[in-house]
Coordinates of C-alpha atoms and ligand atoms in Angstrom, one line a residue:
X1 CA -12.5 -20.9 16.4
X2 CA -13.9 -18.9 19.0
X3 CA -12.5 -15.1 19.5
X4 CA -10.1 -14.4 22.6
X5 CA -10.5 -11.8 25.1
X6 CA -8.8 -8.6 25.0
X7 CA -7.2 -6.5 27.6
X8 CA -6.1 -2.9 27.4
X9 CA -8.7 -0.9 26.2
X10 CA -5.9 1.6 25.1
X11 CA -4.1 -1.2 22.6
X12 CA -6.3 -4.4 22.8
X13 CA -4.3 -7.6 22.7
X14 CA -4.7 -10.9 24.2
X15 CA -3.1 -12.4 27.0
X16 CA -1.2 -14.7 24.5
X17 CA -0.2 -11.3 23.0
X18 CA -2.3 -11.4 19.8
X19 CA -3.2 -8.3 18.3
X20 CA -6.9 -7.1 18.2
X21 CA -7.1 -6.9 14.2
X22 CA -4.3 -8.6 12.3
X23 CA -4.1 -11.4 14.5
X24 CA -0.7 -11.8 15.2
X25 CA 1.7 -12.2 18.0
X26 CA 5.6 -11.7 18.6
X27 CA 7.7 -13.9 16.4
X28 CA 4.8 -14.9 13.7
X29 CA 6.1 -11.8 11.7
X30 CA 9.5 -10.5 10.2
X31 CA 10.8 -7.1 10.3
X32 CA 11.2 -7.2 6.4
X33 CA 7.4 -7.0 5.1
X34 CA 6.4 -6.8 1.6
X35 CA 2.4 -5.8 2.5
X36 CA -0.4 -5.7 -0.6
X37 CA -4.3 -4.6 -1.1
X38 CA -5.4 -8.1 -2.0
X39 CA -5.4 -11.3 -0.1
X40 CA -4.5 -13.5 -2.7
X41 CA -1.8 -11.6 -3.9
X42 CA -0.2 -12.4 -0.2
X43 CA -0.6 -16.0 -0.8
X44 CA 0.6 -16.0 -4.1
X45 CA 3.9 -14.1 -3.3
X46 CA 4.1 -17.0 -0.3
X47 CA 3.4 -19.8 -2.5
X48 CA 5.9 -18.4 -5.3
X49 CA 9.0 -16.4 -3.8
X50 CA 9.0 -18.6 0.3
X51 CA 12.2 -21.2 0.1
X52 CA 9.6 -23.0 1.4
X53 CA 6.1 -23.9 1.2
X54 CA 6.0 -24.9 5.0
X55 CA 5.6 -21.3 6.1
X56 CA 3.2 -19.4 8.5
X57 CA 0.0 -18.4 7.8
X58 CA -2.9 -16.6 9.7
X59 CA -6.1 -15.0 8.7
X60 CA -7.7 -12.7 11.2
X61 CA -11.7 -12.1 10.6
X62 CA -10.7 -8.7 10.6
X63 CA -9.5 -9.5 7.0
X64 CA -5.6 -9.4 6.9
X65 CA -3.6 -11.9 6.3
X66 CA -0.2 -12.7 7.5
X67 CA 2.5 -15.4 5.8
X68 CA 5.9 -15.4 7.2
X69 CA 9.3 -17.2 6.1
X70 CA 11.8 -17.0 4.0
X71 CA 13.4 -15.6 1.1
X72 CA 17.0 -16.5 0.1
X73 CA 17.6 -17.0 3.4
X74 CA 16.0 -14.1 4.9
X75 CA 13.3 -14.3 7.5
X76 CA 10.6 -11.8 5.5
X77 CA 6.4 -11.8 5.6
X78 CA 4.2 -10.6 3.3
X79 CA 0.6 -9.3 4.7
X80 CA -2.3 -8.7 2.8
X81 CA -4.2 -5.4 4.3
X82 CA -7.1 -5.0 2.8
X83 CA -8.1 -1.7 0.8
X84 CA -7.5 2.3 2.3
X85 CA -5.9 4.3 5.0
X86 CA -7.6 2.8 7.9
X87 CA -6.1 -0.9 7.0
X88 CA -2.6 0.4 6.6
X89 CA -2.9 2.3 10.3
X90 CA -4.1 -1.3 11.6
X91 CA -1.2 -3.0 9.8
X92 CA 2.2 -1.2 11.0
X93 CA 0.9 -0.1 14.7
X94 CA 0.0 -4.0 15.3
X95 CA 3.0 -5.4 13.2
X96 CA 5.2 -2.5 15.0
X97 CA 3.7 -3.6 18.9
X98 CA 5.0 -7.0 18.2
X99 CA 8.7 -6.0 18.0
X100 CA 11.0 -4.2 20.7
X101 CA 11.6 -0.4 21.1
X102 CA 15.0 -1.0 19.6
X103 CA 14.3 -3.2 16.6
X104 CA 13.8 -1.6 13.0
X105 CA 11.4 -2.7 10.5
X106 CA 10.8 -2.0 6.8
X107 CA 8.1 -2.1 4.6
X108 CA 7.2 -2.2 0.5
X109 CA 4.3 -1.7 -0.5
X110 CA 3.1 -3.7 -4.4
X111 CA -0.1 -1.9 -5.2
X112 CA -1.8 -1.7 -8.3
X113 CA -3.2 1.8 -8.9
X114 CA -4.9 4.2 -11.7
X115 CA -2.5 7.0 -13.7
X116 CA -4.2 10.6 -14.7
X117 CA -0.4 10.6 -17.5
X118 CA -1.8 10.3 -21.1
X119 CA 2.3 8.8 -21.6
X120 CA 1.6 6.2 -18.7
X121 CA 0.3 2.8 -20.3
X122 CA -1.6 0.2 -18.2
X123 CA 0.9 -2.3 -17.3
X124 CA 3.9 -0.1 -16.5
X125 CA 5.2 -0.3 -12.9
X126 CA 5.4 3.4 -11.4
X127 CA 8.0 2.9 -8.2
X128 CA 6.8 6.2 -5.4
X129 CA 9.3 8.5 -4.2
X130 CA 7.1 10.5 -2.3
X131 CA 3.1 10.9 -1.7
X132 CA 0.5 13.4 -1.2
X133 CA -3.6 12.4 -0.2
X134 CA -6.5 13.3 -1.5
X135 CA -9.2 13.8 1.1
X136 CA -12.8 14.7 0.0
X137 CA -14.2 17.4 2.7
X138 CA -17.8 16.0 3.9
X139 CA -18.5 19.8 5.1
X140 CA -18.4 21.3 1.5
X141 CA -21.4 19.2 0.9
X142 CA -23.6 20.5 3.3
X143 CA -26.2 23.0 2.5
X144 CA -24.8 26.7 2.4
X145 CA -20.8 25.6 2.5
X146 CA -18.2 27.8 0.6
X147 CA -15.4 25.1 1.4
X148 CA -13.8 23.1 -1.2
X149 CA -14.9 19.7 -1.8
X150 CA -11.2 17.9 -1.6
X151 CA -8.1 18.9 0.2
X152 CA -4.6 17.8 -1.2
X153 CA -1.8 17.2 1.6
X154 CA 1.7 18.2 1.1
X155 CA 4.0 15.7 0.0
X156 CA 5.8 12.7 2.1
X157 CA 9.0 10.9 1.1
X158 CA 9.8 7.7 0.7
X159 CA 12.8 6.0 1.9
X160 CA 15.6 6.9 -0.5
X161 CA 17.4 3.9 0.1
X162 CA 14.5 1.4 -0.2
X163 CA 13.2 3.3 -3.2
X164 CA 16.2 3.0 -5.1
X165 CA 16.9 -0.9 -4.6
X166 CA 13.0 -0.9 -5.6
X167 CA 13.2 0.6 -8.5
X168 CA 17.4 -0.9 -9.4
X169 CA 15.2 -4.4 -9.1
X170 CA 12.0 -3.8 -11.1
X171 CA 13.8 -2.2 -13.7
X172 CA 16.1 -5.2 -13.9
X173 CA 13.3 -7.6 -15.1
X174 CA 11.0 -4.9 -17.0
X175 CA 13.5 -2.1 -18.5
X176 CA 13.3 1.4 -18.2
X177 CA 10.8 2.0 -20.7
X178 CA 8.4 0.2 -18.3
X179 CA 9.1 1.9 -15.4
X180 CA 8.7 5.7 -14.0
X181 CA 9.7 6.6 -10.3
X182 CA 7.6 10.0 -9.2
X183 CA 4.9 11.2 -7.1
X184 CA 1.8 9.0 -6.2
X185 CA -1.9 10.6 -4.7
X186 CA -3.7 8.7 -2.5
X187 CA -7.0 9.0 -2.6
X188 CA -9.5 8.4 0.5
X189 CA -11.8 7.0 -1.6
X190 CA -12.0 4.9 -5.0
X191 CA -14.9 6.9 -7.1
X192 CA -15.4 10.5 -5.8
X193 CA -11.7 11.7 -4.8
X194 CA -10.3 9.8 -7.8
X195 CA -12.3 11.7 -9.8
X196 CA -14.5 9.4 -10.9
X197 CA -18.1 9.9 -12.2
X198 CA -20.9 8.2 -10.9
X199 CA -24.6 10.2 -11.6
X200 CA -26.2 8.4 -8.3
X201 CA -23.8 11.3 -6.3
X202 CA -23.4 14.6 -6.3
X203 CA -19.5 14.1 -5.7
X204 CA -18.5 17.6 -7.7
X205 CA -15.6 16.1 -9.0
X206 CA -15.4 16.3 -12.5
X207 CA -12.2 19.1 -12.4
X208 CA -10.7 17.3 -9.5
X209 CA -7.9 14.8 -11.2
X210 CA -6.9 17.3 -14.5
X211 CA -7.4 20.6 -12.8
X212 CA -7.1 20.6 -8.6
X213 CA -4.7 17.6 -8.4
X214 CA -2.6 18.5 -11.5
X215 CA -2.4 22.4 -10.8
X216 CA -1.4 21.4 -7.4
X217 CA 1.2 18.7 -8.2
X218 CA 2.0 18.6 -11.7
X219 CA 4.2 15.0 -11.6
X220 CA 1.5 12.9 -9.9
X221 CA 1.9 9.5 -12.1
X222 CA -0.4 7.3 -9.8
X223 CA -3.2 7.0 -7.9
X224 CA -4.1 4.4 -5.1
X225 CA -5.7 4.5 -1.6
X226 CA -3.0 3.1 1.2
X227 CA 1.2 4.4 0.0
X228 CA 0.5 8.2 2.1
X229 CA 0.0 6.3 5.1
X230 CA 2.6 3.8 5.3
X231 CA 5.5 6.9 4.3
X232 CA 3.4 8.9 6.6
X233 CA 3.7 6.8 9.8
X234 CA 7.3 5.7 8.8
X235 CA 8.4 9.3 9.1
X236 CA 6.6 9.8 12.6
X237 CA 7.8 6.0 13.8
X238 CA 10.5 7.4 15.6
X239 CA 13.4 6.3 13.5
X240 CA 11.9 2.2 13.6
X241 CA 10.6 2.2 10.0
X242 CA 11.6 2.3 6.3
X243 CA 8.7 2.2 3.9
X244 CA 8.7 2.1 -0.1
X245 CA 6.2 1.7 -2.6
X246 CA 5.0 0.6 -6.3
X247 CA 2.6 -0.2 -8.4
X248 CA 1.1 -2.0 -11.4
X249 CA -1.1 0.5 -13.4
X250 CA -4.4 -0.7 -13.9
X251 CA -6.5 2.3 -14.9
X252 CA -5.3 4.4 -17.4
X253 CA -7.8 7.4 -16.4
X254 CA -6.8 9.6 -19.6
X255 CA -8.3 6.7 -22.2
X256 CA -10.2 4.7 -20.0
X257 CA -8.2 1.9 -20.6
X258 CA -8.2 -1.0 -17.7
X259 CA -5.2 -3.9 -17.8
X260 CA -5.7 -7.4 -19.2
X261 CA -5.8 -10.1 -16.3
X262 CA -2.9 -12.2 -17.6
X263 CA -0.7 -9.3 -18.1
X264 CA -1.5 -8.2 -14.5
X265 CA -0.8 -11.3 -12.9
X266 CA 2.5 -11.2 -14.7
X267 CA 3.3 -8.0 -13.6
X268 CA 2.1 -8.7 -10.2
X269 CA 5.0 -11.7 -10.1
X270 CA 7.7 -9.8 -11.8
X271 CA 6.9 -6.3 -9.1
X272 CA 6.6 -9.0 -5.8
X273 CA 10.2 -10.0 -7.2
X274 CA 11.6 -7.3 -7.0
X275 CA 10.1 -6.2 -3.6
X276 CA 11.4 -8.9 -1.9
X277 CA 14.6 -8.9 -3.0
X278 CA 14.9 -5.2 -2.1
X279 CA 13.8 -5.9 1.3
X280 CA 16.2 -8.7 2.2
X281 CA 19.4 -6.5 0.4
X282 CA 18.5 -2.8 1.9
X283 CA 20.6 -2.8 5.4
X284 CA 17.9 -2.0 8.7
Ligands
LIG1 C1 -8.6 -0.5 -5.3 O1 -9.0 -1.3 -6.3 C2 -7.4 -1.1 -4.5 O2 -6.3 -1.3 -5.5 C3 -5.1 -0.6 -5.1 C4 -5.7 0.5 -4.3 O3 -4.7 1.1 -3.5 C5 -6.8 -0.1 -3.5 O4 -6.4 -0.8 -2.4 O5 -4.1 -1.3 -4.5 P1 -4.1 -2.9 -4.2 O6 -4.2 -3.6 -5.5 O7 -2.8 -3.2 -3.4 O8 -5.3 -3.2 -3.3
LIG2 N1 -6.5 1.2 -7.6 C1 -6.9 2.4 -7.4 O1 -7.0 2.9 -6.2 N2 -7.3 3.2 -8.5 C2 -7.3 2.7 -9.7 O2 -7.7 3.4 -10.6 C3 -6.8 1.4 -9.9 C4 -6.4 0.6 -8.8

């Protein structure tokens, strides 16, 4: 399929009105969107939770893909971003452009993530009610800098509203022992700002997760690479956006410890669940 031609060098879209990096165009995408890291997650929330398996579909080269109808009833999409920050910004200005000044949208993210809690076990869902980010400081590494190596943001919030059905609806197919609602880091980068090792790089990390992050904020039970954005750019969207967040805990960072497949495809169905059914019940 060849690629279309953009105008507006200030927000590229094409004359059709498709965006420049998602793909999408006004009415392919609800205002209730469950979005997640991996592409096949998005299809498989489609395939299993959609009323139907007629829905929408599109995959941009960019590497997002978008799937849109129903759940219960309820127009919803889920879109699959891609990894980090940068993905996230693509996602909600181009999902936000396609919608009018007026309408509200909301947002859930279902991550998976790593926890730096010994009392965290791989498997357990942790549901965010706020986020900080981790940034790693590219000047600290230059020759003759006295700067720290990673900067830690204050906090954003999370929806309470959204959070709450979130965590009512996870905990209503897992328990409570499975589930913890607190703080989540993002981190800019996988390896060096979640603290982990790798000898190829002088990253100067190795006090960054138990001593910077935890002296810093204490209750920090996940960490991931995309939730700080979405609560970031809900809070500056003018009043338009609701955003919420969980995730399945792959890594635990204290043991080394790294989930089972099968129970992480479980948990992957039982947390997209629970997402959608908070999005179609929370009022916009
Ligand atoms: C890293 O492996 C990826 O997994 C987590 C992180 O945030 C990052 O995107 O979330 P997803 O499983 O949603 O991608
Ligand atoms: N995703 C992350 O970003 N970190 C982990 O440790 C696991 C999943």
């Amino acid at each position: 399929k060849k690629s279309e031609q953009m105008k507006n060098a200030n927000f590229p879209m094409t004359d059709e009105g498709r965006t420049y990096h998602v793909g999408t165009k006004r009415g392919e995408v609800a205002n209730r969107i469950v979005i997640v890291g991996d592409l096949t997650r998005a299809e498989t929330y489609a395939k299993s939770f959609f009323d139907s398996q007629d829905f929408f579909k599109h995959y941009s080269t960019r590497g997002f893909l978008t799937c849109t109808g129903t759940f219960k009833g309820v127009p919803v999409s889920v879109v699959g971003t891609g990894m980090g920050t940068p993905m996230i910004d693509f996602s909600i200005r181009e999902i936000r452009a396609l919608f009018n000044e007026d309408e509200k949208l909301s947002f859930i993210r279902v991550g998976t993530c790593g926890t730096p809690h010994p009392h965290i076990l791989a498997g357990d869902v942790i549901v965010n009610d706020a986020s900080v980010i981790i940034q790693r400081n590219p000047d600290a590494f230059r020759a003759g800098s006295t700067e720290e190596p990673y900067r830690i943001s204050q906090p954003v919030q999370a929806n309470k509203s959204l959070t709450l059905k979130l965590q009512e609806k996870i905990t209503a197919i897992l328990g409570q022992d499975r589930v913890r609602v607190g703080l989540n880091a993002t981190a800019d980068y996988f390896y060096s700002s979640q603290g982990r090792i790798d000898t190829n790089f002088t990253d100067r990390n190795k006090t960054l997760i138990e001593g910077t992050l935890i002296k810093n904020q204490p209750n920090v039970l996940s960490l991931e690479m995309e939730t700080f954005h979405l609560f970031d750019m809900a809070e500056i969207s003018k009043g338009s956006i609701i955003a919420a967040g969980a995730e399945i805990v792959l890594a635990q960072r204290t043991t080394g410890e790294f989930l089972n497949l099968e129970l992480k495809h479980q948990r992957e169905l039982e947390l997209g669940r629970a997402a959608f059914e908070a999005v179609i019940e929370v009022p916009l």
